PDB file of C-alpha atoms in Angstrom:
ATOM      1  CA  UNK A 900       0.000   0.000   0.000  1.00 60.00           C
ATOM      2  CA  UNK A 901       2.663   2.221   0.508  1.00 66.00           C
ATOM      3  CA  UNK A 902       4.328   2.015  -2.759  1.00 71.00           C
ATOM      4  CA  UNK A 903       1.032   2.538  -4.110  1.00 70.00           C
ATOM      5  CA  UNK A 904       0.988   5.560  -2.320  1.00 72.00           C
ATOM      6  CA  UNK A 905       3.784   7.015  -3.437  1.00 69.00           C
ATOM      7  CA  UNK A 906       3.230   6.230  -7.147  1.00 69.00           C
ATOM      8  CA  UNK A 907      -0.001   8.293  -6.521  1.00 65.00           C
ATOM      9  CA  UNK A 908       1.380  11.397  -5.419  1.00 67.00           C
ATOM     10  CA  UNK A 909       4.454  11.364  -7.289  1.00 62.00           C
ATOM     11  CA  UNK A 910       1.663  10.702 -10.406  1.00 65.00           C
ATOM     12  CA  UNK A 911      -0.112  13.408  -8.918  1.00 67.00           C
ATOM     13  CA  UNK A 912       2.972  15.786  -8.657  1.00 63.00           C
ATOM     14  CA  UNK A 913       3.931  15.342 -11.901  1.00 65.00           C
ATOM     15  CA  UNK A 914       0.511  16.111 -13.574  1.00 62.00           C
ATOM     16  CA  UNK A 915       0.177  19.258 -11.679  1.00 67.00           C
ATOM     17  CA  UNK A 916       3.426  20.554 -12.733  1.00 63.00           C
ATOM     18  CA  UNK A 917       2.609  19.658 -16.558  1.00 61.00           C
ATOM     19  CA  UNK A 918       0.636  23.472 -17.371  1.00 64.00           C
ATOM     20  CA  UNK A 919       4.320  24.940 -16.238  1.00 62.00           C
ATOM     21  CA  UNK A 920       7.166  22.189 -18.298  1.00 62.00           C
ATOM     22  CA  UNK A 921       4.914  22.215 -21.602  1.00 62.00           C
ATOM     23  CA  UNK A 922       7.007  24.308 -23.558  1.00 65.00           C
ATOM     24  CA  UNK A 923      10.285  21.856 -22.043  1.00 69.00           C
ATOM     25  CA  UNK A 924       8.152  19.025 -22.527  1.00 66.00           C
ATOM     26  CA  UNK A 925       7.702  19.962 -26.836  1.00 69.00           C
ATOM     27  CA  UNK A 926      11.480  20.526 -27.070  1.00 70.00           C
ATOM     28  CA  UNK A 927      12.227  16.732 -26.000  1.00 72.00           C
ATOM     29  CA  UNK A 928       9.710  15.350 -27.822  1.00 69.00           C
ATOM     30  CA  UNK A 929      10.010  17.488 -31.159  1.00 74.00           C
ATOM     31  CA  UNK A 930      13.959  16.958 -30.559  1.00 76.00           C
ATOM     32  CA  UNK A 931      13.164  12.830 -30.437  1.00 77.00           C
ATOM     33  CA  UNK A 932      11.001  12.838 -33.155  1.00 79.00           C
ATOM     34  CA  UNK A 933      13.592  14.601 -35.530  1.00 80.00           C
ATOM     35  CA  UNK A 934      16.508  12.303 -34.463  1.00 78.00           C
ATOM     36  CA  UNK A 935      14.309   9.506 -35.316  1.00 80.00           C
ATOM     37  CA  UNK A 936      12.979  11.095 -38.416  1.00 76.00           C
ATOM     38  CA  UNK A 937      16.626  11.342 -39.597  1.00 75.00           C
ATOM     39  CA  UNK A 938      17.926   8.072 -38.354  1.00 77.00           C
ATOM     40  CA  UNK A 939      15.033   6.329 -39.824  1.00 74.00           C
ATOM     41  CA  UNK A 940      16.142   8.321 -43.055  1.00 67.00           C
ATOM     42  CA  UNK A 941      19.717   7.452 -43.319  1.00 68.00           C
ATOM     43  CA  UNK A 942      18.738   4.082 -42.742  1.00 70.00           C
ATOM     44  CA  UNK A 943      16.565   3.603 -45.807  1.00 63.00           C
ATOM     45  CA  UNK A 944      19.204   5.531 -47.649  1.00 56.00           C
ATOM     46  CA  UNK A 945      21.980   2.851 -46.542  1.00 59.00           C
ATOM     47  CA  UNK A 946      19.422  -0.085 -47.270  1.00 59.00           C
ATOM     48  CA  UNK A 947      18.399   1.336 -50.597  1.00 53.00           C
ATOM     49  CA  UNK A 948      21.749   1.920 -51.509  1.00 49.00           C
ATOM     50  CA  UNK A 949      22.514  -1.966 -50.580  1.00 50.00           C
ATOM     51  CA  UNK A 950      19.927  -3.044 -52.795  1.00 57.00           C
ATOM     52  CA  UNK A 951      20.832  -1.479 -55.552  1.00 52.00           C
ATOM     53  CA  UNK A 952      24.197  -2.593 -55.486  1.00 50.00           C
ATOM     54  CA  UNK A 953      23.227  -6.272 -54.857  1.00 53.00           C
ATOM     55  CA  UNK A 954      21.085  -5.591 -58.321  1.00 55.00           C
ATOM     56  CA  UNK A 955      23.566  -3.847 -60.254  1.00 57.00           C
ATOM     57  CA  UNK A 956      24.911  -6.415 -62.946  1.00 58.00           C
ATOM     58  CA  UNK A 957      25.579 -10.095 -62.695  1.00 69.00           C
ATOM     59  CA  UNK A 958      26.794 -11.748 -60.006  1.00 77.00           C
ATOM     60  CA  UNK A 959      29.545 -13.193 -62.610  1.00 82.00           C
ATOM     61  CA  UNK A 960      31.044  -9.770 -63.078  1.00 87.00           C
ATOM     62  CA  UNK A 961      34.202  -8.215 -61.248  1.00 86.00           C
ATOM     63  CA  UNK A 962      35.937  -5.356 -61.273  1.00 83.00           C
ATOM     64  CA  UNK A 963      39.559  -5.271 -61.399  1.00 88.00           C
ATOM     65  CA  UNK A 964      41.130  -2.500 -60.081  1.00 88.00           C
ATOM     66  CA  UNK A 965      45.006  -1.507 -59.735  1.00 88.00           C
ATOM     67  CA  UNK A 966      46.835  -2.351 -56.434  1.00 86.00           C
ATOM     68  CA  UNK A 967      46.760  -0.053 -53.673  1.00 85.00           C
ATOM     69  CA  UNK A 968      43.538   1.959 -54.844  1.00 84.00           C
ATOM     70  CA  UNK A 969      40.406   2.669 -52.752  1.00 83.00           C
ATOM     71  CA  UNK A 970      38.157   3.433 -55.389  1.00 81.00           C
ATOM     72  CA  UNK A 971      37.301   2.614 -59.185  1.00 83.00           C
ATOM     73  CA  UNK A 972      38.193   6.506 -60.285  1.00 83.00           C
ATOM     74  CA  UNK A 973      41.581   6.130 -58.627  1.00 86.00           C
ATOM     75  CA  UNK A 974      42.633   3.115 -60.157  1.00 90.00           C
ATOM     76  CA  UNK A 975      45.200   2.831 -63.074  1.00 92.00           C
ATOM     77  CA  UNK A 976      45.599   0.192 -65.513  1.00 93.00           C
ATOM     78  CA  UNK A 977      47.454   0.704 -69.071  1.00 94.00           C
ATOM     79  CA  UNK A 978      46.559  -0.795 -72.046  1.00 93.00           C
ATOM     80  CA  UNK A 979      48.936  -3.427 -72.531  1.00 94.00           C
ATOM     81  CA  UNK A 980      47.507  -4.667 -68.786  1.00 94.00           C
ATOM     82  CA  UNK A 981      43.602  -4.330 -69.708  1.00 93.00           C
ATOM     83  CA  UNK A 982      44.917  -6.649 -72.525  1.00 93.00           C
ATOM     84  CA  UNK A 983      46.824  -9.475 -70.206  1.00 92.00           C
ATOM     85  CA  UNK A 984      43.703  -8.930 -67.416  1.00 92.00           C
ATOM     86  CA  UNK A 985      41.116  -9.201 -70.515  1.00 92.00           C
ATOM     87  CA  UNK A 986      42.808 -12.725 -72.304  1.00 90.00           C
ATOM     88  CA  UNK A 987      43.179 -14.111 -68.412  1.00 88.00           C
ATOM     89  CA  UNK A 988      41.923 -18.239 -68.094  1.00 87.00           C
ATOM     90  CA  UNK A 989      38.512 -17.802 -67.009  1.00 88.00           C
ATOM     91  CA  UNK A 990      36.929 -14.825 -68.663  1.00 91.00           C
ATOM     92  CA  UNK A 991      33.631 -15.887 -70.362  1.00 91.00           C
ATOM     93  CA  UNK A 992      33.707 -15.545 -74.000  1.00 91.00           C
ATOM     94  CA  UNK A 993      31.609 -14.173 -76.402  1.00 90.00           C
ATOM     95  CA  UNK A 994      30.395 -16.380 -79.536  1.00 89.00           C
ATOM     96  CA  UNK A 995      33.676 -14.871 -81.789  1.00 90.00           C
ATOM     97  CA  UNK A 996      35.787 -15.541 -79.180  1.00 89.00           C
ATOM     98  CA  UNK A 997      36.618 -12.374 -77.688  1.00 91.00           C
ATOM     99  CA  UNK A 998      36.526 -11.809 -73.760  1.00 93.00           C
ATOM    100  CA  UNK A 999      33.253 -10.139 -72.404  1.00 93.00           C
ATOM    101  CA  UNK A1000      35.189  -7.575 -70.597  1.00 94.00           C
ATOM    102  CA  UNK A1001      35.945  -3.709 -70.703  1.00 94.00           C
ATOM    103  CA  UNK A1002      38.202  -1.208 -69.665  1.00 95.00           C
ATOM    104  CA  UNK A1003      36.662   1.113 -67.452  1.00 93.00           C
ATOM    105  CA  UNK A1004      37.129   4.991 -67.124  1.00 94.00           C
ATOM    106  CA  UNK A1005      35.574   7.231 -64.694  1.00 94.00           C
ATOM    107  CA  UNK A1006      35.671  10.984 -64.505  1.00 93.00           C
ATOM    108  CA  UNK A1007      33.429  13.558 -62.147  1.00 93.00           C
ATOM    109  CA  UNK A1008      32.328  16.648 -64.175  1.00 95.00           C
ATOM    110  CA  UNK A1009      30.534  19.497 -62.125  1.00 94.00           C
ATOM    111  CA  UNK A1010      26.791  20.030 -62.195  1.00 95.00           C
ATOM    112  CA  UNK A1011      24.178  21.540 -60.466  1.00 95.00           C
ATOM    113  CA  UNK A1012      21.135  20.249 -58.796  1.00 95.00           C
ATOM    114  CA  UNK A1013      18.074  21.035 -60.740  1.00 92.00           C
ATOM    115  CA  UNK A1014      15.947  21.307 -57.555  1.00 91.00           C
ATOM    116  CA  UNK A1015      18.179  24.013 -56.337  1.00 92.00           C
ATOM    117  CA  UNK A1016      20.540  24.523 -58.335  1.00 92.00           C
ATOM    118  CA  UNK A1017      23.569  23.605 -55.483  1.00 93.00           C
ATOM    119  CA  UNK A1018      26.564  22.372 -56.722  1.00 94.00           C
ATOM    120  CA  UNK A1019      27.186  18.471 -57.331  1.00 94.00           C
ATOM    121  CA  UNK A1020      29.119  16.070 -59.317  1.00 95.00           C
ATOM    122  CA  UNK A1021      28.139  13.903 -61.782  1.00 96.00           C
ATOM    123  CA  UNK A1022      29.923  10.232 -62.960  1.00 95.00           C
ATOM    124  CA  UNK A1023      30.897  10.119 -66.970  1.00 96.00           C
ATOM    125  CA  UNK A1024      32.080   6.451 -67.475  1.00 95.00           C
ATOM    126  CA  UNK A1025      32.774   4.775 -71.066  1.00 95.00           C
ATOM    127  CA  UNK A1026      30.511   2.438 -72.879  1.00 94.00           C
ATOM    128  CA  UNK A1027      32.299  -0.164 -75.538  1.00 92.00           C
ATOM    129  CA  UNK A1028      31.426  -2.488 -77.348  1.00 90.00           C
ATOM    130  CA  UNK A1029      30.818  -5.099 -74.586  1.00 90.00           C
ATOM    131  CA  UNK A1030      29.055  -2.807 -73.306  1.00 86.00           C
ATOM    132  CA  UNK A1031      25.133  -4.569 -74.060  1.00 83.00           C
ATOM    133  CA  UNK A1032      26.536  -7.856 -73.240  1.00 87.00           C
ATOM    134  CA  UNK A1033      28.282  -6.724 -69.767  1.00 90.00           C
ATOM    135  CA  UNK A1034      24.742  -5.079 -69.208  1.00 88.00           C
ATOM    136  CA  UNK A1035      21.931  -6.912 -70.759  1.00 87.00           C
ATOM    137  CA  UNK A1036      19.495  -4.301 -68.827  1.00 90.00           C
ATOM    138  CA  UNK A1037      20.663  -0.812 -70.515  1.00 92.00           C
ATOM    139  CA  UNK A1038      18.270   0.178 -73.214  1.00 94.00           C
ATOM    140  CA  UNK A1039      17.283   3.407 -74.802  1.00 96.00           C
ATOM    141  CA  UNK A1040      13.952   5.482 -73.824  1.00 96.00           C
ATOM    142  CA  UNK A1041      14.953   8.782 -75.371  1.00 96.00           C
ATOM    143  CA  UNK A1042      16.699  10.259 -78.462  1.00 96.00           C
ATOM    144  CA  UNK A1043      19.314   8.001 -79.747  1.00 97.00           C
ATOM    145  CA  UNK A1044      22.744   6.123 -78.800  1.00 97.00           C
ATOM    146  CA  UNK A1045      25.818   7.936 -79.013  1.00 97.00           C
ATOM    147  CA  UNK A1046      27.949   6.939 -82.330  1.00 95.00           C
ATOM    148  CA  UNK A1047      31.065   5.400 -81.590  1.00 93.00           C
ATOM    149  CA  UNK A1048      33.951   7.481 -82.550  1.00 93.00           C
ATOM    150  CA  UNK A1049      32.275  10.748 -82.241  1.00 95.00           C
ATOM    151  CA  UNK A1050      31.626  13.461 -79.115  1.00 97.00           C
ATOM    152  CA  UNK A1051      28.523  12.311 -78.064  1.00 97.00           C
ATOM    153  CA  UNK A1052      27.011  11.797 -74.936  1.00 98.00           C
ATOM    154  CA  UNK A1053      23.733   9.684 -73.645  1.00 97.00           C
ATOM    155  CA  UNK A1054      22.581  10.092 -69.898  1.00 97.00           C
ATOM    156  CA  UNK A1055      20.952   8.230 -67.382  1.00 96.00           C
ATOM    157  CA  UNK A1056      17.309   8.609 -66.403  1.00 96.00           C
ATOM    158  CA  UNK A1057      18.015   9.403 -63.036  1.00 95.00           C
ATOM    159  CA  UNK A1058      20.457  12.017 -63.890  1.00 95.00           C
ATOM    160  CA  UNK A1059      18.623  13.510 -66.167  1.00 93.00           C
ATOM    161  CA  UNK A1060      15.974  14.011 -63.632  1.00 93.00           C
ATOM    162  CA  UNK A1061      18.211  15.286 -61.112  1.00 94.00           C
ATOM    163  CA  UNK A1062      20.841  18.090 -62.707  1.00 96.00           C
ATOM    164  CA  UNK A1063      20.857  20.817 -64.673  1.00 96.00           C
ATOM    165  CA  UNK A1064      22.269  21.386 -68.464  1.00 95.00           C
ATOM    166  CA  UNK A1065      22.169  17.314 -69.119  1.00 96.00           C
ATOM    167  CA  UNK A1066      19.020  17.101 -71.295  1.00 96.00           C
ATOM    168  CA  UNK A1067      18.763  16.164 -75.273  1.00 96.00           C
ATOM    169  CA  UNK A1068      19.998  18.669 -76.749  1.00 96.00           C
ATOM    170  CA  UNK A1069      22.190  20.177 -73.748  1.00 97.00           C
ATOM    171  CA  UNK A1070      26.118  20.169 -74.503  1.00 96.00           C
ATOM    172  CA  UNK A1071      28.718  18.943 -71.871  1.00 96.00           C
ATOM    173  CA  UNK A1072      31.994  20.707 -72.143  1.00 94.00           C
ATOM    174  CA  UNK A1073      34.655  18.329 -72.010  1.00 95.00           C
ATOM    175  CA  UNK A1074      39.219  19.261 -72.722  1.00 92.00           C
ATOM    176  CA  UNK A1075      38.731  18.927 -76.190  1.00 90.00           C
ATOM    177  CA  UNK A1076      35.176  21.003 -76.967  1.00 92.00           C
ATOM    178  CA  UNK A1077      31.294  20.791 -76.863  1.00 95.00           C
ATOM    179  CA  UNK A1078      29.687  17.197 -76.248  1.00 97.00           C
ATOM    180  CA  UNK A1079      25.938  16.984 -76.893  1.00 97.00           C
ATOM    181  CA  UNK A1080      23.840  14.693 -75.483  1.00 97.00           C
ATOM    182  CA  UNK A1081      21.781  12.518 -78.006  1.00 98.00           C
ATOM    183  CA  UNK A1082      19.892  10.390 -75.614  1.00 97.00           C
ATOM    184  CA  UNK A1083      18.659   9.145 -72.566  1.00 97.00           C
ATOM    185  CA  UNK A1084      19.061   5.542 -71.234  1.00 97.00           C
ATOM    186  CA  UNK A1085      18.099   3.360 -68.549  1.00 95.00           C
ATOM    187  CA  UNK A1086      19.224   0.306 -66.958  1.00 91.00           C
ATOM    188  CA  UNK A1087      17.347   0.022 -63.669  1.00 87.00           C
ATOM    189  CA  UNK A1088      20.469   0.273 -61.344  1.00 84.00           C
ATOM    190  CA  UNK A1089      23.054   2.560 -60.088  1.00 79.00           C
ATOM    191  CA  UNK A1090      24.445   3.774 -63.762  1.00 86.00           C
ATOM    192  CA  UNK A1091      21.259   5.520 -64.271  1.00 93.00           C
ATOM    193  CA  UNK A1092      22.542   8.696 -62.248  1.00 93.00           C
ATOM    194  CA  UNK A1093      25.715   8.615 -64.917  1.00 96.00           C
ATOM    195  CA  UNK A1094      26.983   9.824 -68.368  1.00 97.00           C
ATOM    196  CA  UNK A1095      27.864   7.571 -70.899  1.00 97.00           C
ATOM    197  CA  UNK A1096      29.805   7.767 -74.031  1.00 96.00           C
ATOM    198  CA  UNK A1097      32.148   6.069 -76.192  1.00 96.00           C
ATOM    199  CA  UNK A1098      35.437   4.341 -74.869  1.00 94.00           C
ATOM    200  CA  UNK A1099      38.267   5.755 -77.050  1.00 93.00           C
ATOM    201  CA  UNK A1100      37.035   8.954 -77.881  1.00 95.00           C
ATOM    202  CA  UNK A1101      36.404   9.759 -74.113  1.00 95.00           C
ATOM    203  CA  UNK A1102      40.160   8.687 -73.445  1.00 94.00           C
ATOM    204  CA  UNK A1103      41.719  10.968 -76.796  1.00 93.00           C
ATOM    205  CA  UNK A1104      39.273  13.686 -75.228  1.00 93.00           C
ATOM    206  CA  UNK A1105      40.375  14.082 -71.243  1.00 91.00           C
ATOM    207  CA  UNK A1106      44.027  12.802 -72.125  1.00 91.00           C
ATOM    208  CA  UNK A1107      44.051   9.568 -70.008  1.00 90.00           C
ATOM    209  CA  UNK A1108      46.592   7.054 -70.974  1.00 91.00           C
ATOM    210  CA  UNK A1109      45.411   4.318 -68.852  1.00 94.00           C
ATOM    211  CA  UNK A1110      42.216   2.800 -67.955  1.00 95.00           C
ATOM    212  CA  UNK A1111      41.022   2.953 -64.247  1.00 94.00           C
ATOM    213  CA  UNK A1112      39.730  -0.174 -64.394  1.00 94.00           C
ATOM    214  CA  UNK A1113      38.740  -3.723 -65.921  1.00 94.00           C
ATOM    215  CA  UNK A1114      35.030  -5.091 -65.851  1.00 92.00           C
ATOM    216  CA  UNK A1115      34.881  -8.681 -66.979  1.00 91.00           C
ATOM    217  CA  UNK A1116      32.389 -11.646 -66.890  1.00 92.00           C
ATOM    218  CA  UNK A1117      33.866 -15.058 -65.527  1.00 91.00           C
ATOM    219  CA  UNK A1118      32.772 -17.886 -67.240  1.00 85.00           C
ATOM    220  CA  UNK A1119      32.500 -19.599 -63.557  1.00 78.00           C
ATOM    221  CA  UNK A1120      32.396 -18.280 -60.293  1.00 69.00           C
ATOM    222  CA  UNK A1121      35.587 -19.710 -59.645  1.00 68.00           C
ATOM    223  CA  UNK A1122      36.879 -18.774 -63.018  1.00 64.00           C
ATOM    224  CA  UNK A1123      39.804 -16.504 -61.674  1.00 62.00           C
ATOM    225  CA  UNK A1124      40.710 -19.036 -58.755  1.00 52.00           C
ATOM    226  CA  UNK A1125      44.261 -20.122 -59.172  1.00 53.00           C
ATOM    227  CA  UNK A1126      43.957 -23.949 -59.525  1.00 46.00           C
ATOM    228  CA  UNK A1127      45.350 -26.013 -56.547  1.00 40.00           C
ATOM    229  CA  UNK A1128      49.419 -26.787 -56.233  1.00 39.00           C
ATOM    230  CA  UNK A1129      49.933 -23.318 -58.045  1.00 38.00           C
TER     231      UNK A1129
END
């Protein structure tokens, strides 16, 4: 009975005081509420983000990437190694017999948000002629693919939705002059935030002599393995 008691009055207390700690009383709870509105936030960003990178391409596919680098954009690999990495045991290959793989290159141009028009980056990768094998999801929805050998550009969906000056029509100004952008593609993953356009024009253009990286299909997914004993 006691401790009934004393729940009562310190109940009691509490409720009395309420008129005089409402204003205190909002700040915690409005200050909750938007640490869990954020939290809950960042963690569909991080899930989302996992999803779409356990969808993007198939699971045969591997990057190859040189030694010592964090990231695909800081990797290096010349063209007499893309060529070794590329004719490597193991590398699925297509009906002519040449590997389904292909040097990468990745380069951030600036941009602006369309929404606000804040500053951002946006990813311009290369796109070969493995390119619809590597990625059997890309396909055209707008205007028309680039033509290999020339400066043109196609964008992503996503990006096209999302910055400024990267429309049909729009120009990108790359070392070497004007780009325009002849189409817009999608492929249901991450590249759709991206600019695409054709591998050894893009390299003549920004003056790269190396790749920064190797995509390639394994014809198992133990294709790379070094057998046993070696």
């Amino acid at each position: 009975m006691n401790t009934l008691r004393q729940i009562v009055i310190v109940s009691a207390l509490n409720f009395r005081s309420l008129r005089s700690r409402l204003w205190q009383s909002l700040v915690i709870v409005v200050g909750m509420a938007c640490v869990i509105g954020v939290l809950l936030s960042m963690l569909s960003m991080t899930e989302g983000l996992h999803d779409a990178y356990l969808n993007t391409g198939d699971p045969r596919d591997i990057f190859v990437i040189s030694a010592g680098a964090q990231y695909e954009g800081a990797g290096s690999v010349s063209r007499d190694k893309a060529r070794i990495i590329m004719d490597t045991p193991g590398v699925a290959r297509a009906q002519d017999g040449s590997a389904i793989a292909e040097p990468g290159l990745e380069l951030s141009l600036p941009a602006h948000l369309r929404k606000n028009g804040a500053r951002a980056w946006i990813i311009l990768r290369n796109l070969g002629p493995k390119g619809a094998t590597l990625r059997p999801e890309f396909h055209m929805v707008a205007g028309r693919m680039f033509r290999p050998g020339t400066h043109e550009l196609i964008v992503g969906v996503h990006a096209n939705d999302q910055f400024q000056g990267v429309a049909v029509g729009d120009k990108v100004i790359l070392p070497d002059g004007a780009w325009p952008i002849v189409g817009v593609y999608a492929t249901g993953d991450l590249r759709d935030g991206e600019l695409l356009g054709d591998t050894e024009t893009l390299m003549l253009s920004v003056r790269h002599k190396t790749y920064n990286s190797v995509l390639l299909r394994l014809g198992s997914p133990d294709g790379l393995l070094p057998s046993a004993g070696h």
